[in-house]
Coordinates of C-alpha atoms and ligand atoms in Angstrom, one line a residue:
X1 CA -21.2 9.1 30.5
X2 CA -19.8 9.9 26.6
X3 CA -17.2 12.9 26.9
X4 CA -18.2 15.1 23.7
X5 CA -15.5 15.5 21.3
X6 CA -16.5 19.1 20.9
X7 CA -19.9 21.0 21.0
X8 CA -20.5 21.3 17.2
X9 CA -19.5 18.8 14.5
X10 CA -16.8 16.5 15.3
X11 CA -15.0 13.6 14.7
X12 CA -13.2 10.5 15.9
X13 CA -10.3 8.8 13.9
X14 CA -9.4 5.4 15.1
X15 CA -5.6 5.1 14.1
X16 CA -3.0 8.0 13.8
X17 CA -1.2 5.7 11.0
X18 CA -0.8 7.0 7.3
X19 CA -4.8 6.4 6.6
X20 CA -5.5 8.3 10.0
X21 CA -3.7 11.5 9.3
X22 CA -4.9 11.4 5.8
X23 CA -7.8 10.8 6.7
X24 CA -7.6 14.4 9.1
X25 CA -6.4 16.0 6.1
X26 CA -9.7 15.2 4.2
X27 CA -12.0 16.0 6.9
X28 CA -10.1 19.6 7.7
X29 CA -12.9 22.3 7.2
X30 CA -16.1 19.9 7.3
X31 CA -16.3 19.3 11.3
X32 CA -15.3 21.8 13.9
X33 CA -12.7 18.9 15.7
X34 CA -11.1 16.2 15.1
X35 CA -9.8 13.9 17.9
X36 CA -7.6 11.0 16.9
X37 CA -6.9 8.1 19.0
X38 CA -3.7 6.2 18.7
X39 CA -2.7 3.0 20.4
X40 CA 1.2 3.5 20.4
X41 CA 3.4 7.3 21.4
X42 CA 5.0 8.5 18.8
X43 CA 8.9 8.3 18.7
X44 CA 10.8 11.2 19.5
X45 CA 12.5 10.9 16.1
X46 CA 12.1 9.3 12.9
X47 CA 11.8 5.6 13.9
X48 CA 10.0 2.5 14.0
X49 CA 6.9 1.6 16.1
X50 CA 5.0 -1.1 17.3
X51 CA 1.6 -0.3 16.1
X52 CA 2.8 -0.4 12.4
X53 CA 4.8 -3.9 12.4
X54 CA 5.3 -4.1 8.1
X55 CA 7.5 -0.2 8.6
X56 CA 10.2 -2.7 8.8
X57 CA 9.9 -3.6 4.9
X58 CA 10.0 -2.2 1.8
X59 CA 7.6 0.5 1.0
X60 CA 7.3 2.0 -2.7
X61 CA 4.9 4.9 -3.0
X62 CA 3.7 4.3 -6.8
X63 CA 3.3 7.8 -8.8
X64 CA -0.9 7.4 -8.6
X65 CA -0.3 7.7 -4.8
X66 CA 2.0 10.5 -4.9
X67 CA -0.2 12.4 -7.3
X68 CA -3.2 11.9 -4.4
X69 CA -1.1 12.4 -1.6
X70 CA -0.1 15.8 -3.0
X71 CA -3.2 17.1 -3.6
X72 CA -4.4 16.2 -0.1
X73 CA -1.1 18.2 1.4
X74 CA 0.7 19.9 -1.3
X75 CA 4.5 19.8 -1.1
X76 CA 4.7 16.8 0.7
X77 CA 6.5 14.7 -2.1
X78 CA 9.0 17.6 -2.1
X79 CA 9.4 17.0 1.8
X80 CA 9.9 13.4 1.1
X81 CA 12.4 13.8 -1.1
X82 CA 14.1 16.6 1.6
X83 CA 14.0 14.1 4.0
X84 CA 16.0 11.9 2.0
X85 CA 13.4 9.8 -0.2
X86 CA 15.3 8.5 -3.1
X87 CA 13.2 8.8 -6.6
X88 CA 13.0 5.6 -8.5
X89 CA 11.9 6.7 -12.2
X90 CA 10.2 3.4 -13.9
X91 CA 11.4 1.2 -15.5
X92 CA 14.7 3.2 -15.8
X93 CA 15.7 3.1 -11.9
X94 CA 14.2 -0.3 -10.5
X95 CA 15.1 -3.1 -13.2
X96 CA 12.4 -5.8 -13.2
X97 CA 13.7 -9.6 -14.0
X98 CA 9.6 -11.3 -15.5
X99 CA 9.1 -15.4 -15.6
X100 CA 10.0 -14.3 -19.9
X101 CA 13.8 -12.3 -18.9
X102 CA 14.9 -9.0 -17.7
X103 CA 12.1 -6.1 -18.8
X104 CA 13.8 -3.5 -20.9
X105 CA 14.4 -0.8 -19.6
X106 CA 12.8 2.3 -21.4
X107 CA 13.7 5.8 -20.3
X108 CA 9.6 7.0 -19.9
X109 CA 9.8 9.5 -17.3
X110 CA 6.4 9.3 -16.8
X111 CA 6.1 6.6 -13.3
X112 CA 8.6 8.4 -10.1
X113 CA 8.1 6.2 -7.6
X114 CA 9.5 7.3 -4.1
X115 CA 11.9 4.7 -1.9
X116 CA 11.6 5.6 1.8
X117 CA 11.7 3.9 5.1
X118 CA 8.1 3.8 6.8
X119 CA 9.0 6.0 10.1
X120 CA 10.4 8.7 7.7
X121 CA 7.2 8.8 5.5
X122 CA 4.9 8.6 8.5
X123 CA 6.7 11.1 10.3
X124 CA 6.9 13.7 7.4
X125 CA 3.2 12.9 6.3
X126 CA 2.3 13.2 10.4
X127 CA 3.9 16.7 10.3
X128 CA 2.1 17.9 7.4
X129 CA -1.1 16.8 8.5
X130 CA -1.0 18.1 11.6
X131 CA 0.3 22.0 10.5
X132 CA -2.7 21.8 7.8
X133 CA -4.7 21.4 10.6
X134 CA -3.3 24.2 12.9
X135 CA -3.7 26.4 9.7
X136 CA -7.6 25.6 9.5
X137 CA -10.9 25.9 11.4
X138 CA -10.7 22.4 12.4
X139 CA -9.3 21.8 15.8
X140 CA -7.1 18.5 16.0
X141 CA -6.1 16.6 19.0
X142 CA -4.5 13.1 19.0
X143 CA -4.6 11.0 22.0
X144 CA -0.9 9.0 21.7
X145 CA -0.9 5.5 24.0
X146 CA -4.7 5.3 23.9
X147 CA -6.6 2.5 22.5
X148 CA -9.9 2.5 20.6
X149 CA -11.9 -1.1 22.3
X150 CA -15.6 -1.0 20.4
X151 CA -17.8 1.3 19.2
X152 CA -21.2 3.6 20.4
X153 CA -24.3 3.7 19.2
X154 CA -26.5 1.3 17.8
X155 CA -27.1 -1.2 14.4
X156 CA -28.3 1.9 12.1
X157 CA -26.1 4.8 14.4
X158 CA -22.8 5.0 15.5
X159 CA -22.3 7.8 17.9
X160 CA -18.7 7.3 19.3
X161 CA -15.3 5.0 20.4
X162 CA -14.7 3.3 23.8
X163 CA -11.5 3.7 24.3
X164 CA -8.8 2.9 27.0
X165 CA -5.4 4.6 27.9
X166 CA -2.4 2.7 27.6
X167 CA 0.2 3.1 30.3
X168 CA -0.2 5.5 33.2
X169 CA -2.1 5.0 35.9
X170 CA -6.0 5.8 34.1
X171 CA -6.7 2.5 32.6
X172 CA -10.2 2.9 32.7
X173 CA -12.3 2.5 29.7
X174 CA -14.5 5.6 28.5
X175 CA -16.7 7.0 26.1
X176 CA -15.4 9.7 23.0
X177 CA -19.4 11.0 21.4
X178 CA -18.8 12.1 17.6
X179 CA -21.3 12.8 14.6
X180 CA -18.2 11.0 12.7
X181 CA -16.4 8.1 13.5
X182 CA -13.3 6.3 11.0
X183 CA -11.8 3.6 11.6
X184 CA -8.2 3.8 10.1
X185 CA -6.7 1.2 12.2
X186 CA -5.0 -0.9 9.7
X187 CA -4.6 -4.7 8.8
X188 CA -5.8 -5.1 12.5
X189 CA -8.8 -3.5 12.9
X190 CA -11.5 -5.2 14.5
X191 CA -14.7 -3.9 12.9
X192 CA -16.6 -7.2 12.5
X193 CA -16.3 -7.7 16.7
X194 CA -17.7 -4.1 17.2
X195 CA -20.1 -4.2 14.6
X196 CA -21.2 -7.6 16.0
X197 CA -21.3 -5.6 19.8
X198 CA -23.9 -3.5 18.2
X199 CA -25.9 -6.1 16.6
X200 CA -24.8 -5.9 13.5
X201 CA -23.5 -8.8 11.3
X202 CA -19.8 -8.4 9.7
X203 CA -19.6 -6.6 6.4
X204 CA -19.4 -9.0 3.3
X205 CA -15.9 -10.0 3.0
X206 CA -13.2 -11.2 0.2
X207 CA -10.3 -12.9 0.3
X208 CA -7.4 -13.7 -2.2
X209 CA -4.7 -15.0 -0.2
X210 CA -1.3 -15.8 -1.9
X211 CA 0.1 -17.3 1.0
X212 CA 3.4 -15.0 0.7
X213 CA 5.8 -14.4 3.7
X214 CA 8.6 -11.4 3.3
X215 CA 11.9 -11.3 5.4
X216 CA 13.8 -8.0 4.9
X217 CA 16.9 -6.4 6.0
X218 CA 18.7 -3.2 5.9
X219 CA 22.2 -2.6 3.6
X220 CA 25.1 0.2 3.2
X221 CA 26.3 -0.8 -0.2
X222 CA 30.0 -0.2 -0.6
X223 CA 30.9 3.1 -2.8
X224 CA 29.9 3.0 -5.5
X225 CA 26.3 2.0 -5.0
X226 CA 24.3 0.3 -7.8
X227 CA 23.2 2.1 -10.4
X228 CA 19.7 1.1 -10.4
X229 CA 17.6 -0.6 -8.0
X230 CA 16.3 -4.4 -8.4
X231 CA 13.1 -6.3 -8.8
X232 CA 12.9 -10.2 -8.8
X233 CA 9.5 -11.0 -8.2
X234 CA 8.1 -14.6 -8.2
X235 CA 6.4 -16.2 -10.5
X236 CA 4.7 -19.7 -10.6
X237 CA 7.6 -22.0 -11.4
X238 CA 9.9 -19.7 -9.1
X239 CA 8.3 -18.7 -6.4
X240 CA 10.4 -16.8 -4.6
X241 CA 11.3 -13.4 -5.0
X242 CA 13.4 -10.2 -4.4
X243 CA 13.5 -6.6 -4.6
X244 CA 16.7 -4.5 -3.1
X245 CA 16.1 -0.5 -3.5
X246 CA 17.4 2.3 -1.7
X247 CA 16.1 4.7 1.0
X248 CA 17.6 7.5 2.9
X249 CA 20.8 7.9 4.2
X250 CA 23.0 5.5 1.7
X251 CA 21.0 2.5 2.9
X252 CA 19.0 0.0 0.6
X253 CA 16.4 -2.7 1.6
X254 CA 15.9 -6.3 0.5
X255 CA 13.2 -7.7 0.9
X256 CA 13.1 -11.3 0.2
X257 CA 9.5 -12.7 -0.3
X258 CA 8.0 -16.3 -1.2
X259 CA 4.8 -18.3 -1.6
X260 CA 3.9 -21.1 0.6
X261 CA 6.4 -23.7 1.0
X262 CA 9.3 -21.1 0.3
X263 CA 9.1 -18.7 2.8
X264 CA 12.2 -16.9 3.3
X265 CA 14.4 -17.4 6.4
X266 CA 15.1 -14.4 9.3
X267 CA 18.3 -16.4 10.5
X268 CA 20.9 -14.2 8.8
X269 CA 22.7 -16.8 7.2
X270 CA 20.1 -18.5 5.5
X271 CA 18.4 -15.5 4.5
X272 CA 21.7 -14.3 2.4
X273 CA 21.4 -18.1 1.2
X274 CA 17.7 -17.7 -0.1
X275 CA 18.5 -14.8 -2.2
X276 CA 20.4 -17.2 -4.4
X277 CA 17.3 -19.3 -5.2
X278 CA 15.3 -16.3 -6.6
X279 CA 14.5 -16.2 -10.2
X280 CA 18.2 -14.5 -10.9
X281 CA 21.5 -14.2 -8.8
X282 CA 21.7 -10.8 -9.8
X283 CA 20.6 -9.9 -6.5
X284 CA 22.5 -11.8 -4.6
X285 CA 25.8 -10.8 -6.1
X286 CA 25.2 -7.4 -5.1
X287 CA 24.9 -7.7 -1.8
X288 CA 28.7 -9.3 -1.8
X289 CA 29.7 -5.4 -2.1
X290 CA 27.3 -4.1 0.8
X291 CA 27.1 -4.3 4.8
X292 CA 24.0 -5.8 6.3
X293 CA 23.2 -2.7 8.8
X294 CA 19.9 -4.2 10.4
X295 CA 18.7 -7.5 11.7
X296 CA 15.9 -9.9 9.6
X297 CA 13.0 -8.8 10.2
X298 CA 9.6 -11.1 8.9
X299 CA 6.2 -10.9 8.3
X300 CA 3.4 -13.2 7.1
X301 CA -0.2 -11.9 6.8
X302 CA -0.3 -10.4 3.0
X303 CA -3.4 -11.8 2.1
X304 CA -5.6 -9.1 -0.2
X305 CA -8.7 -8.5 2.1
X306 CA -11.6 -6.0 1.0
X307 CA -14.1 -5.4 3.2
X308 CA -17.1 -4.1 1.4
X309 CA -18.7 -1.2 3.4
X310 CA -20.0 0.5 0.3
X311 CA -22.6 -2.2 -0.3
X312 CA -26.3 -1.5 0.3
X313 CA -26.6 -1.7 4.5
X314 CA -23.3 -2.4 5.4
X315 CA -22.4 0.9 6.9
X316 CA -24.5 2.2 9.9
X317 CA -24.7 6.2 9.8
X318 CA -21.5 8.2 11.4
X319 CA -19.4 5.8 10.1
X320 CA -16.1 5.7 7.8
X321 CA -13.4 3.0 7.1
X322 CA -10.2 4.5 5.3
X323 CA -6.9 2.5 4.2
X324 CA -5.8 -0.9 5.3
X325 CA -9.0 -1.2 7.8
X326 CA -11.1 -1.2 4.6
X327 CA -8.6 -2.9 2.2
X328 CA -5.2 -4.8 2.3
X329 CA -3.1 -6.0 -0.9
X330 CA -0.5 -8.2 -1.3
X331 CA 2.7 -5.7 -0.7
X332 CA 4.5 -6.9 -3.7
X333 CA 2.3 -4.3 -6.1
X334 CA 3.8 -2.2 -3.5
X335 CA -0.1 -0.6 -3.4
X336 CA -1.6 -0.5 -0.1
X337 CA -0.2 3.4 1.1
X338 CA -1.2 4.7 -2.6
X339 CA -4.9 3.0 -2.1
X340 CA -5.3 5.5 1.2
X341 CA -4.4 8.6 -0.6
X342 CA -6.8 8.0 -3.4
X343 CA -9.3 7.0 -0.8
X344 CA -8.8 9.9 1.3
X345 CA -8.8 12.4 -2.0
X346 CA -12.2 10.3 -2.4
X347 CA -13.7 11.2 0.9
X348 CA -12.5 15.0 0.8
X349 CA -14.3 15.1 -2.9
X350 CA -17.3 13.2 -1.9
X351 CA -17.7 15.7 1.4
X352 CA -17.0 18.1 -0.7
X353 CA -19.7 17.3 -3.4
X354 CA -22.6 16.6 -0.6
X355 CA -21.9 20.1 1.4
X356 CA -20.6 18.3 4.4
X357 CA -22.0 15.9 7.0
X358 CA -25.3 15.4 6.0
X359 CA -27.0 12.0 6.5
X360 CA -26.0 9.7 3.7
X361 CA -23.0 11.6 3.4
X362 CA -20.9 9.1 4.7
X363 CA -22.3 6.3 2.8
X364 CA -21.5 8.1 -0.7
X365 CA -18.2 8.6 1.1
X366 CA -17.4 5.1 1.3
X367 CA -18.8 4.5 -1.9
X368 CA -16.5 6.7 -3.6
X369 CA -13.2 5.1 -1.3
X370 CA -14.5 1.7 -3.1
X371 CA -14.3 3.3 -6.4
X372 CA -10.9 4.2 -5.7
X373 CA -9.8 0.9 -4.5
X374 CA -11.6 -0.6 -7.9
X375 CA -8.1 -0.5 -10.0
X376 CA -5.8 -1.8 -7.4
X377 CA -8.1 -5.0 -5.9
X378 CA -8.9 -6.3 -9.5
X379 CA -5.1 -6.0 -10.8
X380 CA -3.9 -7.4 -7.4
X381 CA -6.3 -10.4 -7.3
X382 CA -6.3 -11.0 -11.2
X383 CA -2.3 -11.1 -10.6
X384 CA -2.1 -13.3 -7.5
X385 CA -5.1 -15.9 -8.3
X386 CA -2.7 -18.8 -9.5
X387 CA -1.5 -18.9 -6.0
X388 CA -4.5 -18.5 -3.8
X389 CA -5.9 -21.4 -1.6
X390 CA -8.8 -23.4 -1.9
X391 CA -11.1 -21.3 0.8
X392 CA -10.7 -18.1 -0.8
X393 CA -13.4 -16.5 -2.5
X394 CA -13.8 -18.2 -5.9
X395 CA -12.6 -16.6 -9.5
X396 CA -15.8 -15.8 -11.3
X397 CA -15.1 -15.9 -15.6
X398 CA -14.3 -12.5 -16.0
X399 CA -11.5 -12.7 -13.2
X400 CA -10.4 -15.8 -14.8
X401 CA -10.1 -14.2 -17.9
X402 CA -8.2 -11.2 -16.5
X403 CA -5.7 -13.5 -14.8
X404 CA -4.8 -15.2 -18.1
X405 CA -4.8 -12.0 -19.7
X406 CA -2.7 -10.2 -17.1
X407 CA 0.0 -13.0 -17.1
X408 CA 0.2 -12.5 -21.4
X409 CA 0.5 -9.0 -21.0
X410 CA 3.4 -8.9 -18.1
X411 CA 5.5 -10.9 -20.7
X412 CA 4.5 -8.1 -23.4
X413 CA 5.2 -5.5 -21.1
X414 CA 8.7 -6.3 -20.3
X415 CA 9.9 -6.3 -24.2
X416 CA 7.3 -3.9 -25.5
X417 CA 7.1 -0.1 -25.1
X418 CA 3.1 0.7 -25.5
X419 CA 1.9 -2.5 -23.6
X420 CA 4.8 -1.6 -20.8
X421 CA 3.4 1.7 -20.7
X422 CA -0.3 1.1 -20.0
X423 CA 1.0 -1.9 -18.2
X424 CA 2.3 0.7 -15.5
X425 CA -0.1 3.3 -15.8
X426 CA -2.4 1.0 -14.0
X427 CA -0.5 -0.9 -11.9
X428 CA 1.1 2.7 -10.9
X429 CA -2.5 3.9 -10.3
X430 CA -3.2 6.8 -12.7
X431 CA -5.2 4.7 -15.2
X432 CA -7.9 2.9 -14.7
X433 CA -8.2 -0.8 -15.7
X434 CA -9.6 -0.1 -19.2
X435 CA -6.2 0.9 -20.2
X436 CA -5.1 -2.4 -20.7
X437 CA -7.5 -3.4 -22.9
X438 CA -7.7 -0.1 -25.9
X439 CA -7.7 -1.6 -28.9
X440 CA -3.8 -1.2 -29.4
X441 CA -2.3 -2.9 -26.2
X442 CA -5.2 -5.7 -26.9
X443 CA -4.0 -6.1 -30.1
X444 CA -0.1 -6.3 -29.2
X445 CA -0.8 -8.5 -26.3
X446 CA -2.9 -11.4 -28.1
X447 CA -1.7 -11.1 -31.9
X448 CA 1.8 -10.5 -31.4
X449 CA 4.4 -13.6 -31.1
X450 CA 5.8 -14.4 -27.8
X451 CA 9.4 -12.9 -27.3
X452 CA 11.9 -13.6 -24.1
X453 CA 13.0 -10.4 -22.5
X454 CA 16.6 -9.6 -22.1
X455 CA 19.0 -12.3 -20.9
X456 CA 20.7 -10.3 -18.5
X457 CA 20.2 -7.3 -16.5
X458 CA 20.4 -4.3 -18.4
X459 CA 22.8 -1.7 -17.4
X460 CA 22.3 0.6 -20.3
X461 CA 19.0 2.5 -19.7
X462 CA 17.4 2.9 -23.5
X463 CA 15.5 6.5 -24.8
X464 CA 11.9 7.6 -24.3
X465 CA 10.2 6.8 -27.4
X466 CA 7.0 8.4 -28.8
X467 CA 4.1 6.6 -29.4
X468 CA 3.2 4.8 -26.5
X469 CA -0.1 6.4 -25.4
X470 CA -2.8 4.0 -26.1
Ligands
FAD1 C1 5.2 -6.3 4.3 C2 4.4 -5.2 3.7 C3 5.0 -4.4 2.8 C4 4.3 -3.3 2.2 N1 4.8 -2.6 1.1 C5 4.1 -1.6 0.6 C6 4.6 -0.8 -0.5 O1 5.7 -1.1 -1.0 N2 3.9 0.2 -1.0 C7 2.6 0.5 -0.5 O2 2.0 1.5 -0.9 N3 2.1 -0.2 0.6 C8 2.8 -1.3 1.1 N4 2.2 -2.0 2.1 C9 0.9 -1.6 2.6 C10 1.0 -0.5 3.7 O3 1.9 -0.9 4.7 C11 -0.4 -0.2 4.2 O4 -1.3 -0.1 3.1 C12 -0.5 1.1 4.9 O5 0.3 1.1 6.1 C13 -1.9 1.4 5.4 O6 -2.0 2.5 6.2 P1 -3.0 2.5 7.4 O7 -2.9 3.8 8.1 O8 -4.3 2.0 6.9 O9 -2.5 1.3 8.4 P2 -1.2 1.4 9.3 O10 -0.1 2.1 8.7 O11 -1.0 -0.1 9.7 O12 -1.6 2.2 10.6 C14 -2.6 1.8 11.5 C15 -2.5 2.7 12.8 O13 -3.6 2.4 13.6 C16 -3.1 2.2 15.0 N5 -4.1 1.4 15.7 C17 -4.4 0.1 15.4 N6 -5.4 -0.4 16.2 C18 -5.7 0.7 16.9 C19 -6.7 0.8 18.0 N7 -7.5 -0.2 18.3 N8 -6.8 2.0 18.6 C20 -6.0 3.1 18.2 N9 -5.0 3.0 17.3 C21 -4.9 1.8 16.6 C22 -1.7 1.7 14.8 O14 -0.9 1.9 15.9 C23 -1.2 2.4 13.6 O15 -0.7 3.7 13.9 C24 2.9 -3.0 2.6 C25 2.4 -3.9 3.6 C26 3.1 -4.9 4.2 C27 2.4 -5.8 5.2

């Protein structure tokens, strides 16, 4: 026997994560209660859990996903920042070293990025989400240590979650009825079994797979700190990779990452060893002024994965996937948390725009989520195609073209103010894709001679300069 949600319209959300809570935010005044079901307990303070296993590494949230997650819940980049976020203004405060030398480092002021540990950013965007709720018409409920196991319903309908508690002593399995279900679950989520226990086949899938591994630990530099923070990523003939930033309380993250084949160590020592062999020692000179504070921590599975629930049948009615469950990147465009803002913004506005739950609401929904992941798949992909594996899906012309085009215009980007700058609006998120290619960056990225960037890492940051809309 179902338990109903709630007499009138209501809603299930599978995962309390960063999608999940966003993905309250956007439903808040279009169904009368939301119940979300989350497999771990919260913390009692701002720390790491289980159920979110890559909180351990570096997260950047890129200005495009700031912009999205403050229009969902205003004032919580301010909150961030209170709760100790440090602001990383690009390319002035996280130097890049390319395959071509150090980028310059212009003085924009048009990308803040925020640097924060995982647990703080959950735990502020959590709090948020949670009063916006008690300040609407939507009652929210989360169900901590409880575990969504397969969907209700049938192929065209779903109508629910099974879930299960964890811990205690009811571990009995039962039924949560909704007009709405998400599934915000994460990396992890297991929509192809549950579709496939309602008859359904698995949604069309895609993978680009660049075979990275990342191995991270936690730093107090010595006073002073650095200046600015550091970005080695890898490129074909190096790759290996590092980026060392800083978060709250004094502390900075490195994050070492590699390709097949160089996958960075967790054994202390060798990890410290490894961040020699990245494409500059910069890196690993710095950390000869700063006190590892944290063990290594790794993790493998960074293949891009889109799922593609917008196509023509592959989303029965009463149905929603949001975030990581619908989309994984490779974490070194640092784009995955920024992707399910946009995509929650998408969902409020598409809600919004059909005057609620009506049928076929849901499937404009997740339409508009897959425009909003558009930008970020076909920069990630186009980016990480020279390393992916033989069974991943293959380049068609027009992503092979935008992979050789992509890897001219990185090397522009680093020397060159008005390719830089629509180099960042996009892979920042607040342009789309067509930016790279107006007539001027075209023409600066194909016609123009080859230059190396800067032989060493810049120290003096250099002036805004007009000019370098497109
Ligand atoms: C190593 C690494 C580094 C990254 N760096 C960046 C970065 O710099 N910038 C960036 O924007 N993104 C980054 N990302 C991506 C980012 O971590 C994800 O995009 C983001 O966490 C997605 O949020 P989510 O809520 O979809 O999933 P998650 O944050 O993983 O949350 C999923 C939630 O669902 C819960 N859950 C799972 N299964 C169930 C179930 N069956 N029942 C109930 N609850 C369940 C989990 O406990 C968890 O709370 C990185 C990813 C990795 C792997």
């Amino acid at each position: 026997m179902a338990e109903h949600v709630d007499g009138g319209r209501s809603a299930v959300v599978i995962g309390g994560g960063l999608a999940g809570m966003l993905a309250v935010t956007a439903l808040l005044g279009h169904v009368d209660a939301i119940t979300v079901v989350e497999r771990d307990r919260y913390p009692a303070g701002r720390t790491f859990r289980k159920g979110v296993p890559q909180a351990r590494h570096l997260h950047i949230l890129l200005s495009g996903g700031q912009r999205a997650l403050d229009t969902l819940l205003p004032g919580t980049v301010e909150a961030l920042t209170a709760a100790g976020a440090r602001s990383l203004d690009l390319p002035r405060d996280l130097i890049t070293r390319t395959p071509t030398g150090w980028q310059r480092r212009f003085d924009e002021r048009r990308h803040r990025t925020l640097s924060v540990t995982r647990p703080v950013l959950d735990a502020v965007v959590r709090e948020r989400a949670l009063r916006a709720a008690a300040g609407s018409a939507t009652r929210v409920e989360v169900l901590e240590a409880t575990e969504a196991v397969g969907l209700t319903g049938d192929s065209r309908q779903v109508t629910g979650v099974r879930v299960r508690s964890r811990g205690g002593s009811e571990r009995a399995e039962r039924a949560l009825s909704a007009q709405l279900v998400v599934d915000a679950s994460g990396r992890g989520s297991r929509v192809p079994q549950w579709y496939a226990a309602l008859g359904r086949g698995a949604p069309h899938e895609e993978t680009v797979d660049a075979g990275i591994a990342y191995a991270t630990r936690m730093y107090r530099p010595r006073d002073p700190e650095p200046e600015v923070g550091v970005n080695i990523p890898g490129w074909p003939q190096c790759p290996r990779g590092a980026a060392y930033v800083p978060v709250e309380d004094g502390k900075w993250l490195l994050t070492l990452s590699g390709v097949r084949g160089h996958h960075p160590p967790t054994d202390e020592a060798e990890f410290t060893a490894f961040s020699a062999t990245v494409g500059d020692p910069y890196v690993h000179e710095l950390l000869a002024h700063a006190e590892p504070v944290s063990s290594v921590y790794g993790f493998r599975d960074t293949f891009n994965r889109r799922r593609h629930f917008e196509r023509a049948g592959a989303l029965p009615e009463g149905f929603l996937v949001l975030g990581d469950a619908n989309c994984t990147f490779n974490p070194v465009y640092g784009q995955g948390m920024s992707v399910a803002a946009l995509g929650a913004l998408a969902v409020r506005g598409a809600l919004d725009e059909a005057g609620g739950l009506r049928p076929g609401a849901t499937a404009e929904a997740q339409r508009a989520v897959s425009r909003a992941v558009d930008p970020a798949w076909l920069a990630a992909v186009g980016a990480d195609r020279p390393y992916a594996s033989d069974g991943d899906a293959r380049a068609g012309i027009g992503e092979r073209v935008s992979t050789w085009y992509i890897e001219r215009l990185t090397a522009r980007a680093a020397i060159d103010p008005v390719v830089g700058a629509a180099f960042r609006d996009v892979f920042c998120l607040t342009a789309p894709l067509s930016r790279l290619v107006s007539p001027r960056v075209v023409l600066r990225t194909v016609l123009l001679p080859r230059r190396p960037g800067l032989a060493g890492p810049p120290v003096a940051g250099e002036p805004a300069r007009p000019g370098t809309e497109a």
